[in-house]
């Protein structure tokens, strides 16, 4: 899952980026509204954390422009506490949720998890595919009840496939949603990660759709 953070306060921006990276997201950072608007309009993010008070272009304008141009990714806005009118303006502009500053990082993470999984059509924080269970809260994965240790990259890959299970996901789509913009992208890496992930899971849940990509679905034998 790839997230855009638009925040002009340097300390807060770094804290958000670190916390989201630790939670398993690929994170891009923009420090003013114009850069944020550009990135959100040109890259396929799974969610956006958008501060409202931004230089160059304010957050409400950024959000209105995205929505007007059909960019429908989930957006969590950061508002100033005690400014109810900001929250109203944010929702009217197309925000999906808000957190008031100062906030606890855990709350931002929990709200983002909920937005990302709802956008993918999942109500529960625990995603399951046959014997494979991924807990989006703890970042833990188990197969038939046995914990499986994954690297950060493998977890990101599995989390994206679990959110989009039973659908064919192309290698390009995976590359775009697993890496931040600064990453040197090479779609062959995806194949390597898929290979490692299959080995670690030990069950046949990731099918190759030749020439198209991959599809995660429960094993045919129901194991
Ligand atoms: Ca600000």
mmCIF file of C-alpha atoms and ligand atoms in Angstrom:
data_model
loop_
_atom_site.group_PDB
_atom_site.id
_atom_site.type_symbol
_atom_site.label_atom_id
_atom_site.label_comp_id
_atom_site.label_asym_id
_atom_site.label_seq_id
_atom_site.Cartn_x
_atom_site.Cartn_y
_atom_site.Cartn_z
ATOM 1 C CA UNK A 1 0.000 0.000 0.000
ATOM 2 C CA UNK A 2 1.306 3.397 -0.961
ATOM 3 C CA UNK A 3 0.407 6.586 0.898
ATOM 4 C CA UNK A 4 0.954 10.280 0.185
ATOM 5 C CA UNK A 5 1.558 12.612 3.127
ATOM 6 C CA UNK A 6 1.056 16.346 2.483
ATOM 7 C CA UNK A 7 2.317 18.238 5.520
ATOM 8 C CA UNK A 8 4.441 21.393 5.730
ATOM 9 C CA UNK A 9 5.640 21.106 9.338
ATOM 10 C CA UNK A 10 8.983 19.328 8.904
ATOM 11 C CA UNK A 11 9.015 17.489 12.254
ATOM 12 C CA UNK A 12 5.468 16.276 11.938
ATOM 13 C CA UNK A 13 5.988 15.267 8.310
ATOM 14 C CA UNK A 14 8.995 13.172 9.278
ATOM 15 C CA UNK A 15 7.147 11.555 12.194
ATOM 16 C CA UNK A 16 4.264 10.643 9.914
ATOM 17 C CA UNK A 17 6.576 9.245 7.262
ATOM 18 C CA UNK A 18 8.508 7.156 9.806
ATOM 19 C CA UNK A 19 5.389 5.804 11.502
ATOM 20 C CA UNK A 20 3.708 4.928 8.204
ATOM 21 C CA UNK A 21 6.864 3.293 6.864
ATOM 22 C CA UNK A 22 7.137 1.220 10.059
ATOM 23 C CA UNK A 23 3.502 0.221 9.607
ATOM 24 C CA UNK A 24 4.340 -1.242 6.186
ATOM 25 C CA UNK A 25 3.361 1.530 3.767
ATOM 26 C CA UNK A 26 5.429 2.992 0.953
ATOM 27 C CA UNK A 27 5.324 6.734 1.686
ATOM 28 C CA UNK A 28 5.763 9.828 -0.485
ATOM 29 C CA UNK A 29 6.005 13.224 1.145
ATOM 30 C CA UNK A 30 4.962 16.643 -0.187
ATOM 31 C CA UNK A 31 5.569 19.812 1.814
ATOM 32 C CA UNK A 32 3.292 22.261 0.018
ATOM 33 C CA UNK A 33 -0.149 22.141 -1.564
ATOM 34 C CA UNK A 34 1.014 22.452 -5.150
ATOM 35 C CA UNK A 35 3.470 19.559 -4.953
ATOM 36 C CA UNK A 36 0.886 17.537 -3.018
ATOM 37 C CA UNK A 37 -1.788 18.211 -5.616
ATOM 38 C CA UNK A 38 0.539 17.221 -8.437
ATOM 39 C CA UNK A 39 1.566 13.929 -6.815
ATOM 40 C CA UNK A 40 -1.993 13.004 -5.853
ATOM 41 C CA UNK A 41 -3.169 13.695 -9.401
ATOM 42 C CA UNK A 42 -0.381 11.723 -11.088
ATOM 43 C CA UNK A 43 0.401 8.731 -8.837
ATOM 44 C CA UNK A 44 -1.988 5.934 -7.790
ATOM 45 C CA UNK A 45 -2.089 6.253 -3.981
ATOM 46 C CA UNK A 46 -4.058 3.887 -1.762
ATOM 47 C CA UNK A 47 -4.652 6.753 0.694
ATOM 48 C CA UNK A 48 -3.612 10.355 1.410
ATOM 49 C CA UNK A 49 -2.937 12.177 4.679
ATOM 50 C CA UNK A 50 -3.612 15.832 3.908
ATOM 51 C CA UNK A 51 -2.915 18.772 6.186
ATOM 52 C CA UNK A 52 -5.312 21.661 5.543
ATOM 53 C CA UNK A 53 -3.041 24.587 6.396
ATOM 54 C CA UNK A 54 -0.458 24.403 3.599
ATOM 55 C CA UNK A 55 1.728 26.886 1.742
ATOM 56 C CA UNK A 56 1.131 27.739 -1.953
ATOM 57 C CA UNK A 57 -2.208 25.922 -2.188
ATOM 58 C CA UNK A 58 -4.406 25.179 0.855
ATOM 59 C CA UNK A 59 -5.572 21.641 1.612
ATOM 60 C CA UNK A 60 -9.267 22.270 0.887
ATOM 61 C CA UNK A 61 -8.421 23.559 -2.610
ATOM 62 C CA UNK A 62 -6.113 20.594 -3.232
ATOM 63 C CA UNK A 63 -8.853 18.163 -2.219
ATOM 64 C CA UNK A 64 -11.558 19.921 -4.271
ATOM 65 C CA UNK A 65 -9.346 19.812 -7.364
ATOM 66 C CA UNK A 66 -8.611 16.100 -6.958
ATOM 67 C CA UNK A 67 -12.263 15.234 -6.551
ATOM 68 C CA UNK A 68 -13.325 17.444 -9.470
ATOM 69 C CA UNK A 69 -10.843 15.594 -11.663
ATOM 70 C CA UNK A 70 -12.035 12.161 -10.567
ATOM 71 C CA UNK A 71 -9.229 11.233 -8.135
ATOM 72 C CA UNK A 72 -11.186 9.195 -5.618
ATOM 73 C CA UNK A 73 -8.488 7.799 -3.285
ATOM 74 C CA UNK A 74 -9.360 7.857 0.441
ATOM 75 C CA UNK A 75 -8.244 11.134 2.048
ATOM 76 C CA UNK A 76 -7.679 11.665 5.776
ATOM 77 C CA UNK A 77 -7.422 15.368 6.609
ATOM 78 C CA UNK A 78 -5.469 16.870 9.509
ATOM 79 C CA UNK A 79 -7.423 19.734 11.041
ATOM 80 C CA UNK A 80 -6.743 22.257 13.777
ATOM 81 C CA UNK A 81 -8.472 21.321 17.027
ATOM 82 C CA UNK A 82 -11.590 23.330 17.928
ATOM 83 C CA UNK A 83 -12.174 24.421 14.364
ATOM 84 C CA UNK A 84 -15.400 22.645 13.548
ATOM 85 C CA UNK A 85 -15.832 24.738 10.408
ATOM 86 C CA UNK A 86 -12.591 23.252 8.994
ATOM 87 C CA UNK A 87 -13.934 19.746 9.447
ATOM 88 C CA UNK A 88 -17.191 20.652 7.718
ATOM 89 C CA UNK A 89 -15.333 22.299 4.832
ATOM 90 C CA UNK A 90 -13.070 19.242 4.590
ATOM 91 C CA UNK A 91 -15.935 16.759 4.363
ATOM 92 C CA UNK A 92 -17.733 18.982 1.857
ATOM 93 C CA UNK A 93 -14.573 19.066 -0.260
ATOM 94 C CA UNK A 94 -14.472 15.253 -0.335
ATOM 95 C CA UNK A 95 -12.527 14.112 2.752
ATOM 96 C CA UNK A 96 -13.266 10.605 4.034
ATOM 97 C CA UNK A 97 -12.147 11.137 7.608
ATOM 98 C CA UNK A 98 -10.235 13.574 9.805
ATOM 99 C CA UNK A 99 -7.891 13.688 12.768
ATOM 100 C CA UNK A 100 -7.527 16.891 14.815
ATOM 101 C CA UNK A 101 -4.064 18.150 15.749
ATOM 102 C CA UNK A 102 -2.317 17.381 18.000
ATOM 103 C CA UNK A 103 -3.039 13.701 17.482
ATOM 104 C CA UNK A 104 -1.784 10.337 18.634
ATOM 105 C CA UNK A 105 0.019 8.556 15.813
ATOM 106 C CA UNK A 106 -1.876 5.349 16.649
ATOM 107 C CA UNK A 107 -5.136 7.094 15.813
ATOM 108 C CA UNK A 108 -3.861 8.208 12.415
ATOM 109 C CA UNK A 109 -2.666 4.651 11.692
ATOM 110 C CA UNK A 110 -5.965 3.097 12.765
ATOM 111 C CA UNK A 111 -8.038 5.524 10.703
ATOM 112 C CA UNK A 112 -5.828 4.963 7.660
ATOM 113 C CA UNK A 113 -6.114 1.181 7.971
ATOM 114 C CA UNK A 114 -9.882 1.520 8.084
ATOM 115 C CA UNK A 115 -9.955 3.821 5.036
ATOM 116 C CA UNK A 116 -7.663 1.585 2.987
ATOM 117 C CA UNK A 117 -9.567 -1.603 3.724
ATOM 118 C CA UNK A 118 -12.988 -0.019 3.212
ATOM 119 C CA UNK A 119 -11.832 1.338 -0.151
ATOM 120 C CA UNK A 120 -10.892 -2.248 -1.071
ATOM 121 C CA UNK A 121 -14.268 -3.534 0.177
ATOM 122 C CA UNK A 122 -13.194 -5.129 3.480
ATOM 123 C CA UNK A 123 -14.910 -4.368 6.774
ATOM 124 C CA UNK A 124 -12.661 -6.391 9.084
ATOM 125 C CA UNK A 125 -9.101 -5.547 10.180
ATOM 126 C CA UNK A 126 -8.177 -9.204 9.708
ATOM 127 C CA UNK A 127 -7.967 -10.298 6.083
ATOM 128 C CA UNK A 128 -8.184 -13.988 5.222
ATOM 129 C CA UNK A 129 -7.624 -16.012 2.077
ATOM 130 C CA UNK A 130 -8.047 -19.751 2.662
ATOM 131 C CA UNK A 131 -5.533 -20.669 5.401
ATOM 132 C CA UNK A 132 -3.639 -17.359 5.085
ATOM 133 C CA UNK A 133 -4.586 -14.665 7.618
ATOM 134 C CA UNK A 134 -3.132 -11.145 7.684
ATOM 135 C CA UNK A 135 -3.837 -8.879 10.628
ATOM 136 C CA UNK A 136 -3.585 -5.281 9.401
ATOM 137 C CA UNK A 137 -3.398 -3.983 13.015
ATOM 138 C CA UNK A 138 -0.372 -5.989 14.154
ATOM 139 C CA UNK A 139 1.175 -6.590 10.742
ATOM 140 C CA UNK A 140 1.274 -10.320 11.541
ATOM 141 C CA UNK A 141 0.697 -13.131 9.094
ATOM 142 C CA UNK A 142 -0.235 -16.735 9.822
ATOM 143 C CA UNK A 143 -0.867 -19.796 7.670
ATOM 144 C CA UNK A 144 -3.197 -22.382 9.201
ATOM 145 C CA UNK A 145 -2.605 -20.724 12.581
ATOM 146 C CA UNK A 146 1.198 -20.864 12.314
ATOM 147 C CA UNK A 147 2.965 -17.480 12.323
ATOM 148 C CA UNK A 148 4.989 -16.681 9.198
ATOM 149 C CA UNK A 149 7.819 -14.154 9.320
ATOM 150 C CA UNK A 150 7.923 -11.811 6.331
ATOM 151 C CA UNK A 151 10.285 -8.995 5.418
ATOM 152 C CA UNK A 152 8.797 -5.503 5.072
ATOM 153 C CA UNK A 153 8.737 -5.876 1.266
ATOM 154 C CA UNK A 154 7.088 -9.296 1.378
ATOM 155 C CA UNK A 155 4.497 -8.014 3.843
ATOM 156 C CA UNK A 156 3.662 -5.041 1.606
ATOM 157 C CA UNK A 157 3.238 -7.337 -1.374
ATOM 158 C CA UNK A 158 1.010 -9.764 0.518
ATOM 159 C CA UNK A 159 -1.034 -6.930 2.073
ATOM 160 C CA UNK A 160 -1.735 -5.434 -1.355
ATOM 161 C CA UNK A 161 -2.742 -8.812 -2.804
ATOM 162 C CA UNK A 162 -4.912 -9.594 0.253
ATOM 163 C CA UNK A 163 -6.748 -6.282 -0.131
ATOM 164 C CA UNK A 164 -7.370 -7.078 -3.798
ATOM 165 C CA UNK A 165 -7.901 -10.816 -3.649
ATOM 166 C CA UNK A 166 -9.623 -12.710 -6.467
ATOM 167 C CA UNK A 167 -8.600 -9.958 -8.877
ATOM 168 C CA UNK A 168 -5.754 -10.020 -11.355
ATOM 169 C CA UNK A 169 -3.126 -7.502 -10.294
ATOM 170 C CA UNK A 170 -0.534 -6.560 -12.922
ATOM 171 C CA UNK A 171 3.162 -6.227 -12.203
ATOM 172 C CA UNK A 172 2.986 -2.525 -13.050
ATOM 173 C CA UNK A 173 0.169 -2.042 -10.546
ATOM 174 C CA UNK A 174 2.188 -3.839 -7.870
ATOM 175 C CA UNK A 175 5.262 -1.741 -8.608
ATOM 176 C CA UNK A 176 3.214 1.461 -8.366
ATOM 177 C CA UNK A 177 1.604 0.503 -5.059
ATOM 178 C CA UNK A 178 4.586 -1.058 -3.275
ATOM 179 C CA UNK A 179 7.310 1.511 -3.813
ATOM 180 C CA UNK A 180 7.623 5.215 -3.139
ATOM 181 C CA UNK A 181 8.525 7.588 -5.970
ATOM 182 C CA UNK A 182 12.242 7.632 -5.152
ATOM 183 C CA UNK A 183 12.595 3.873 -5.366
ATOM 184 C CA UNK A 184 14.495 2.484 -8.336
ATOM 185 C CA UNK A 185 11.677 0.421 -9.790
ATOM 186 C CA UNK A 186 12.381 -2.737 -11.658
ATOM 187 C CA UNK A 187 9.391 -4.977 -12.258
ATOM 188 C CA UNK A 188 11.633 -8.064 -12.234
ATOM 189 C CA UNK A 189 12.022 -7.521 -8.499
ATOM 190 C CA UNK A 190 8.314 -8.199 -8.120
ATOM 191 C CA UNK A 191 8.789 -11.664 -9.568
ATOM 192 C CA UNK A 192 11.566 -12.361 -7.080
ATOM 193 C CA UNK A 193 9.395 -11.201 -4.150
ATOM 194 C CA UNK A 194 6.437 -13.242 -5.341
ATOM 195 C CA UNK A 195 8.700 -16.304 -5.508
ATOM 196 C CA UNK A 196 9.948 -15.765 -1.957
ATOM 197 C CA UNK A 197 6.478 -15.071 -0.645
ATOM 198 C CA UNK A 198 5.077 -18.262 -2.193
ATOM 199 C CA UNK A 199 7.864 -20.260 -0.572
ATOM 200 C CA UNK A 200 7.282 -18.745 2.862
ATOM 201 C CA UNK A 201 3.494 -19.156 2.735
ATOM 202 C CA UNK A 202 3.875 -22.752 1.570
ATOM 203 C CA UNK A 203 0.302 -22.840 0.223
ATOM 204 C CA UNK A 204 -0.827 -22.235 -3.319
ATOM 205 C CA UNK A 205 -2.688 -18.927 -2.987
ATOM 206 C CA UNK A 206 -0.775 -16.739 -5.481
ATOM 207 C CA UNK A 207 -1.550 -17.762 -9.031
ATOM 208 C CA UNK A 208 0.280 -16.419 -12.057
ATOM 209 C CA UNK A 209 -2.016 -15.146 -14.791
ATOM 210 C CA UNK A 210 0.366 -15.464 -17.689
ATOM 211 C CA UNK A 211 1.118 -12.131 -19.358
ATOM 212 C CA UNK A 212 -1.320 -10.340 -17.049
ATOM 213 C CA UNK A 213 -0.008 -10.556 -13.495
ATOM 214 C CA UNK A 214 -0.966 -12.338 -10.297
ATOM 215 C CA UNK A 215 -4.138 -13.304 -8.526
ATOM 216 C CA UNK A 216 -4.489 -14.185 -4.870
ATOM 217 C CA UNK A 217 -7.307 -16.623 -4.144
ATOM 218 C CA UNK A 218 -7.898 -19.595 -1.822
ATOM 219 C CA UNK A 219 -6.153 -22.822 -2.903
ATOM 220 C CA UNK A 220 -8.251 -24.948 -5.269
ATOM 221 C CA UNK A 221 -8.178 -27.967 -2.967
ATOM 222 C CA UNK A 222 -9.550 -25.873 -0.102
ATOM 223 C CA UNK A 223 -6.461 -26.572 2.039
HETATM 224 CA CA1 LIG B 1 0.284 23.102 8.225
#
